Short mmCIF file of C-alpha atoms in Angstrom, two decimals:
data_model
loop_
_atom_site.label_atom_id
_atom_site.label_comp_id
_atom_site.label_asym_id
_atom_site.label_seq_id
_atom_site.Cartn_x
_atom_site.Cartn_y
_atom_site.Cartn_z
CA UNK A 72 152.63 77.93 99.82
CA UNK A 73 155.89 76.23 100.65
CA UNK A 74 155.95 72.52 101.25
CA UNK A 75 158.10 70.55 103.66
CA UNK A 76 161.77 71.29 103.17
CA UNK A 77 164.76 69.26 104.32
CA UNK A 78 168.43 70.16 104.50
CA UNK A 79 170.88 69.08 103.40
CA UNK A 80 169.62 67.19 100.37
CA UNK A 81 172.72 64.99 100.47
CA UNK A 82 175.13 64.25 103.28
CA UNK A 83 178.25 62.13 103.03
CA UNK A 84 180.05 61.35 106.26
CA UNK A 85 182.59 58.93 107.64
CA UNK A 86 181.83 56.08 109.99
CA UNK A 87 181.81 57.26 113.59
CA UNK A 88 180.94 60.89 112.84
CA UNK A 89 177.95 62.87 114.12
CA UNK A 90 175.32 64.24 111.74
CA UNK A 91 172.29 66.50 112.01
CA UNK A 92 169.42 66.49 109.54
CA UNK A 93 166.94 69.37 109.50
CA UNK A 94 163.25 69.48 108.64
CA UNK A 95 161.08 72.57 108.09
CA UNK A 96 157.43 71.49 108.15
CA UNK A 97 154.50 73.25 106.54
CA UNK A 98 153.57 76.30 108.61
CA UNK A 99 150.83 75.52 111.11
CA UNK A 100 151.23 71.75 110.99
CA UNK A 101 151.50 70.49 114.55
CA UNK A 102 152.37 66.87 113.75
CA UNK A 103 155.83 66.03 112.41
CA UNK A 104 157.19 62.61 111.46
CA UNK A 105 160.59 61.18 110.61
CA UNK A 106 160.93 58.09 108.45
CA UNK A 107 163.91 56.31 106.93
CA UNK A 108 163.80 54.66 103.51
CA UNK A 109 166.28 52.15 102.14
CA UNK A 110 166.54 51.34 98.46
CA UNK A 111 163.59 49.28 97.23
CA UNK A 112 161.74 49.56 100.53
CA UNK A 113 158.91 51.68 101.84
CA UNK A 114 159.49 54.38 104.46
CA UNK A 115 160.13 53.03 107.96
CA UNK A 116 158.78 55.05 110.90
CA UNK A 117 161.29 56.56 113.33
CA UNK A 118 159.59 59.17 115.51
CA UNK A 119 156.48 61.36 115.65
CA UNK A 120 156.08 64.77 117.32
CA UNK A 121 152.86 66.42 118.35
CA UNK A 122 153.90 70.00 119.02
CA UNK A 123 157.19 70.05 120.91
CA UNK A 124 156.93 66.62 122.46
CA UNK A 125 157.71 63.21 121.02
CA UNK A 126 154.36 61.38 120.99
CA UNK A 127 155.88 58.12 119.70
CA UNK A 128 159.59 57.35 119.41
CA UNK A 129 159.18 53.59 119.12
CA UNK A 130 160.85 53.49 115.70
CA UNK A 131 164.23 54.89 116.74
CA UNK A 132 166.59 51.93 116.22
CA UNK A 133 168.91 52.63 119.16
CA UNK A 134 170.21 55.37 121.44
CA UNK A 135 172.48 56.78 118.73
CA UNK A 136 169.39 58.36 117.19
CA UNK A 137 167.73 61.37 118.76
CA UNK A 138 165.33 64.04 117.49
CA UNK A 139 164.17 67.38 118.83
CA UNK A 140 161.53 69.95 117.98
CA UNK A 141 162.10 72.67 120.61
CA UNK A 142 159.64 75.28 119.36
CA UNK A 143 157.07 73.03 117.75
CA UNK A 144 158.14 73.85 114.22
CA UNK A 145 161.60 72.94 112.86
CA UNK A 146 162.90 69.52 113.83
CA UNK A 147 166.41 68.11 113.85
CA UNK A 148 167.27 64.42 113.66
CA UNK A 149 170.64 63.70 115.24
CA UNK A 150 172.69 60.58 114.67
CA UNK A 151 175.78 59.90 116.77
CA UNK A 152 178.64 57.56 115.92
CA UNK A 153 177.26 56.87 112.46
CA UNK A 154 177.51 53.39 111.02
CA UNK A 155 177.44 52.24 107.39
CA UNK A 156 174.03 50.68 108.05
CA UNK A 157 172.63 54.14 108.75
CA UNK A 158 172.95 54.98 105.04
CA UNK A 159 169.46 55.67 103.71
CA UNK A 160 167.12 58.48 102.68
CA UNK A 161 165.68 60.22 105.74
CA UNK A 162 162.21 61.58 105.08
CA UNK A 163 160.32 64.15 107.10
CA UNK A 164 156.56 64.65 106.89
CA UNK A 165 154.10 67.00 108.55
CA UNK A 166 150.37 66.90 109.06
CA UNK A 167 147.70 69.23 110.44
CA UNK A 168 146.31 68.13 113.81
CA UNK A 169 142.83 67.63 112.40
CA UNK A 170 141.66 66.13 109.17
CA UNK A 171 142.58 63.02 107.31
CA UNK A 172 146.11 62.56 108.61
CA UNK A 173 147.36 63.00 105.08
CA UNK A 174 151.09 63.34 105.55
CA UNK A 175 153.01 65.87 103.45
CA UNK A 176 156.51 64.63 102.78
CA UNK A 177 159.69 66.53 102.10
CA UNK A 178 162.18 65.46 99.41
CA UNK A 179 164.38 63.68 101.93
CA UNK A 180 168.04 63.81 102.91
CA UNK A 181 170.21 61.12 101.38
CA UNK A 182 172.75 60.08 104.02
CA UNK A 183 175.78 58.07 102.96
CA UNK A 184 178.14 56.74 105.63
CA UNK A 185 181.49 55.68 104.22
CA UNK B 95 154.02 41.75 114.69
CA UNK B 96 152.14 43.47 111.89
CA UNK B 97 153.14 42.73 108.33
CA UNK B 98 152.17 44.54 105.13
CA UNK B 99 152.86 43.24 101.64
CA UNK B 100 152.58 44.69 98.18
CA UNK B 101 153.42 43.06 94.86
CA UNK B 102 157.20 43.16 94.85
CA UNK B 103 157.41 42.70 91.09
CA UNK B 104 156.94 45.67 88.80
CA UNK B 105 153.65 45.96 87.00
CA UNK B 106 153.87 46.71 83.27
CA UNK B 107 150.71 47.66 81.41
CA UNK B 108 149.67 49.28 78.17
CA UNK B 109 148.40 52.85 78.09
CA UNK B 110 144.62 53.02 78.40
CA UNK B 111 144.32 49.82 80.44
CA UNK B 112 143.39 49.60 84.12
CA UNK B 113 146.22 49.01 86.57
CA UNK B 114 145.36 47.10 89.75
CA UNK B 115 147.75 47.06 92.71
CA UNK B 116 147.33 44.91 95.80
CA UNK B 117 148.09 45.53 99.45
CA UNK B 118 147.71 42.75 102.03
CA UNK B 119 148.35 42.97 105.75
CA UNK B 120 148.29 40.71 108.81
CA UNK B 121 148.16 41.02 112.59
CA UNK B 122 146.76 44.53 112.51
CA UNK B 123 143.49 46.47 112.51
CA UNK B 124 144.14 49.93 111.08
CA UNK B 125 141.59 52.71 111.49
CA UNK B 126 142.35 53.67 107.90
CA UNK B 127 144.61 52.90 104.97
CA UNK B 128 146.31 55.34 102.63
CA UNK B 129 147.89 55.17 99.19
CA UNK B 130 150.84 57.31 98.18
CA UNK B 131 152.71 57.85 94.93
CA UNK B 132 156.50 58.18 94.92
CA UNK B 133 158.63 59.31 92.00
CA UNK B 134 162.41 58.64 91.91
CA UNK B 135 164.34 61.01 94.16
CA UNK B 136 161.20 62.50 95.70
CA UNK B 137 159.13 62.06 98.82
CA UNK B 138 155.80 60.20 98.73
CA UNK B 139 152.70 62.16 97.71
CA UNK B 140 149.31 61.39 99.25
CA UNK B 141 146.62 60.09 96.89
CA UNK B 142 143.71 58.59 98.82
CA UNK B 143 142.59 57.57 102.28
CA UNK B 144 139.93 54.94 103.03
CA UNK B 145 138.57 54.29 106.52
CA UNK B 146 137.83 50.90 108.07
CA UNK B 147 134.07 51.42 107.72
CA UNK B 148 134.31 52.31 104.02
CA UNK B 149 134.30 49.75 101.23
CA UNK B 150 135.31 51.93 98.30
CA UNK B 151 136.65 55.42 97.58
CA UNK B 152 137.06 57.18 94.24
CA UNK B 153 139.00 60.21 93.08
CA UNK B 154 139.09 61.00 89.37
CA UNK B 155 140.70 57.95 87.69
CA UNK B 156 141.64 56.36 91.01
CA UNK B 157 139.61 53.84 92.98
CA UNK B 158 140.51 52.15 96.27
CA UNK B 159 138.72 49.28 97.96
CA UNK B 160 139.22 48.10 101.54
CA UNK B 161 138.20 44.67 102.80
CA UNK B 162 138.88 44.44 106.55
CA UNK B 163 137.84 40.78 106.62
CA UNK B 164 140.36 39.79 103.94
CA UNK B 165 142.78 42.42 105.28
CA UNK B 166 143.32 43.66 101.76
CA UNK B 167 143.16 46.87 99.76
CA UNK B 168 143.07 47.14 95.99
CA UNK B 169 144.18 50.29 94.17
CA UNK B 170 142.96 50.84 90.61
CA UNK B 171 144.05 53.40 88.02
CA UNK B 172 141.67 53.47 85.08
CA UNK B 173 142.60 54.73 81.61
CA UNK B 174 146.25 54.62 82.64
CA UNK B 175 148.75 57.05 81.11
CA UNK B 176 152.56 56.97 80.86
CA UNK B 177 152.58 59.82 83.41
CA UNK B 178 151.11 57.37 85.95
CA UNK B 179 154.41 55.46 85.93
CA UNK B 180 155.77 55.60 89.48
CA UNK B 181 156.03 53.56 92.67
CA UNK B 182 152.81 53.27 94.65
CA UNK B 183 152.94 52.78 98.40
CA UNK B 184 150.25 51.40 100.66
CA UNK B 185 150.29 52.64 104.27
CA UNK B 186 148.35 51.52 107.33
CA UNK B 187 147.18 54.12 109.82
CA UNK B 188 147.11 53.63 113.59
CA UNK B 189 144.65 51.25 115.24
CA UNK B 190 142.81 54.00 117.04
CA UNK B 191 142.60 57.74 116.62
CA UNK B 192 143.32 59.95 113.67
CA UNK B 193 146.99 60.82 113.98
CA UNK B 194 150.00 58.67 114.36
CA UNK B 195 152.66 56.77 112.51
CA UNK B 196 152.07 55.08 109.18
CA UNK B 197 153.27 51.56 108.43
CA UNK B 198 154.30 51.39 104.78
CA UNK B 199 154.50 48.49 102.38
CA UNK B 200 157.56 48.13 100.18
CA UNK B 201 155.77 49.64 97.18
CA UNK B 202 154.88 48.43 93.72
CA UNK B 203 156.46 50.02 90.66
CA UNK B 204 154.04 50.67 87.83
CA UNK B 205 155.25 51.18 84.27
CA UNK B 206 152.67 52.35 81.71
CA UNK B 207 153.83 51.93 78.14
CA UNK B 208 152.53 54.13 75.33
#
């Protein structure tokens, strides 16, 4: 079956612009996570959805970052007024509600803010 | 706040030897700990999970130990192969419950030479 997919794979934008990053989780997975990874670092948690609601958004760095999951499947991470420091790989992961909490990661979206 | 550390230097070993990677953490009591493998340009891939009441877990050539007193996990790859070359990430699960965000270490890069 299909794994987690993320689009676009690469996004280059200018400082101050708005971007949307999309995540398609594995079908039937109710938990969805967003992480951000900078070069040479491990993934850093941003937000976690259980179904349609954000169960934990403590990792969002500021109010320029927002994420939605309106139907409990696809999720969109939205970044307003992008800054050069937002440049990173944004990873999405999904997990079934029961089990080991193994998280299945997508390939990531590489965001570059010029 | 919680802190998680992995060997920041790359680990270079000869094919056939056992690779041992270390993960140390402070100010935290995770319900479980996970290890992931990450190849360049790809998302992390789950390898093993060990719970706080388990001392050791094995899967094929992989072995993980978890010492909650020392706050340390060791990850071993026996009979290492060049295909094992990758970055290995340690991740702490939430304090309570099964689902929730993971806190990742920065990763250790393993290079297995033929």
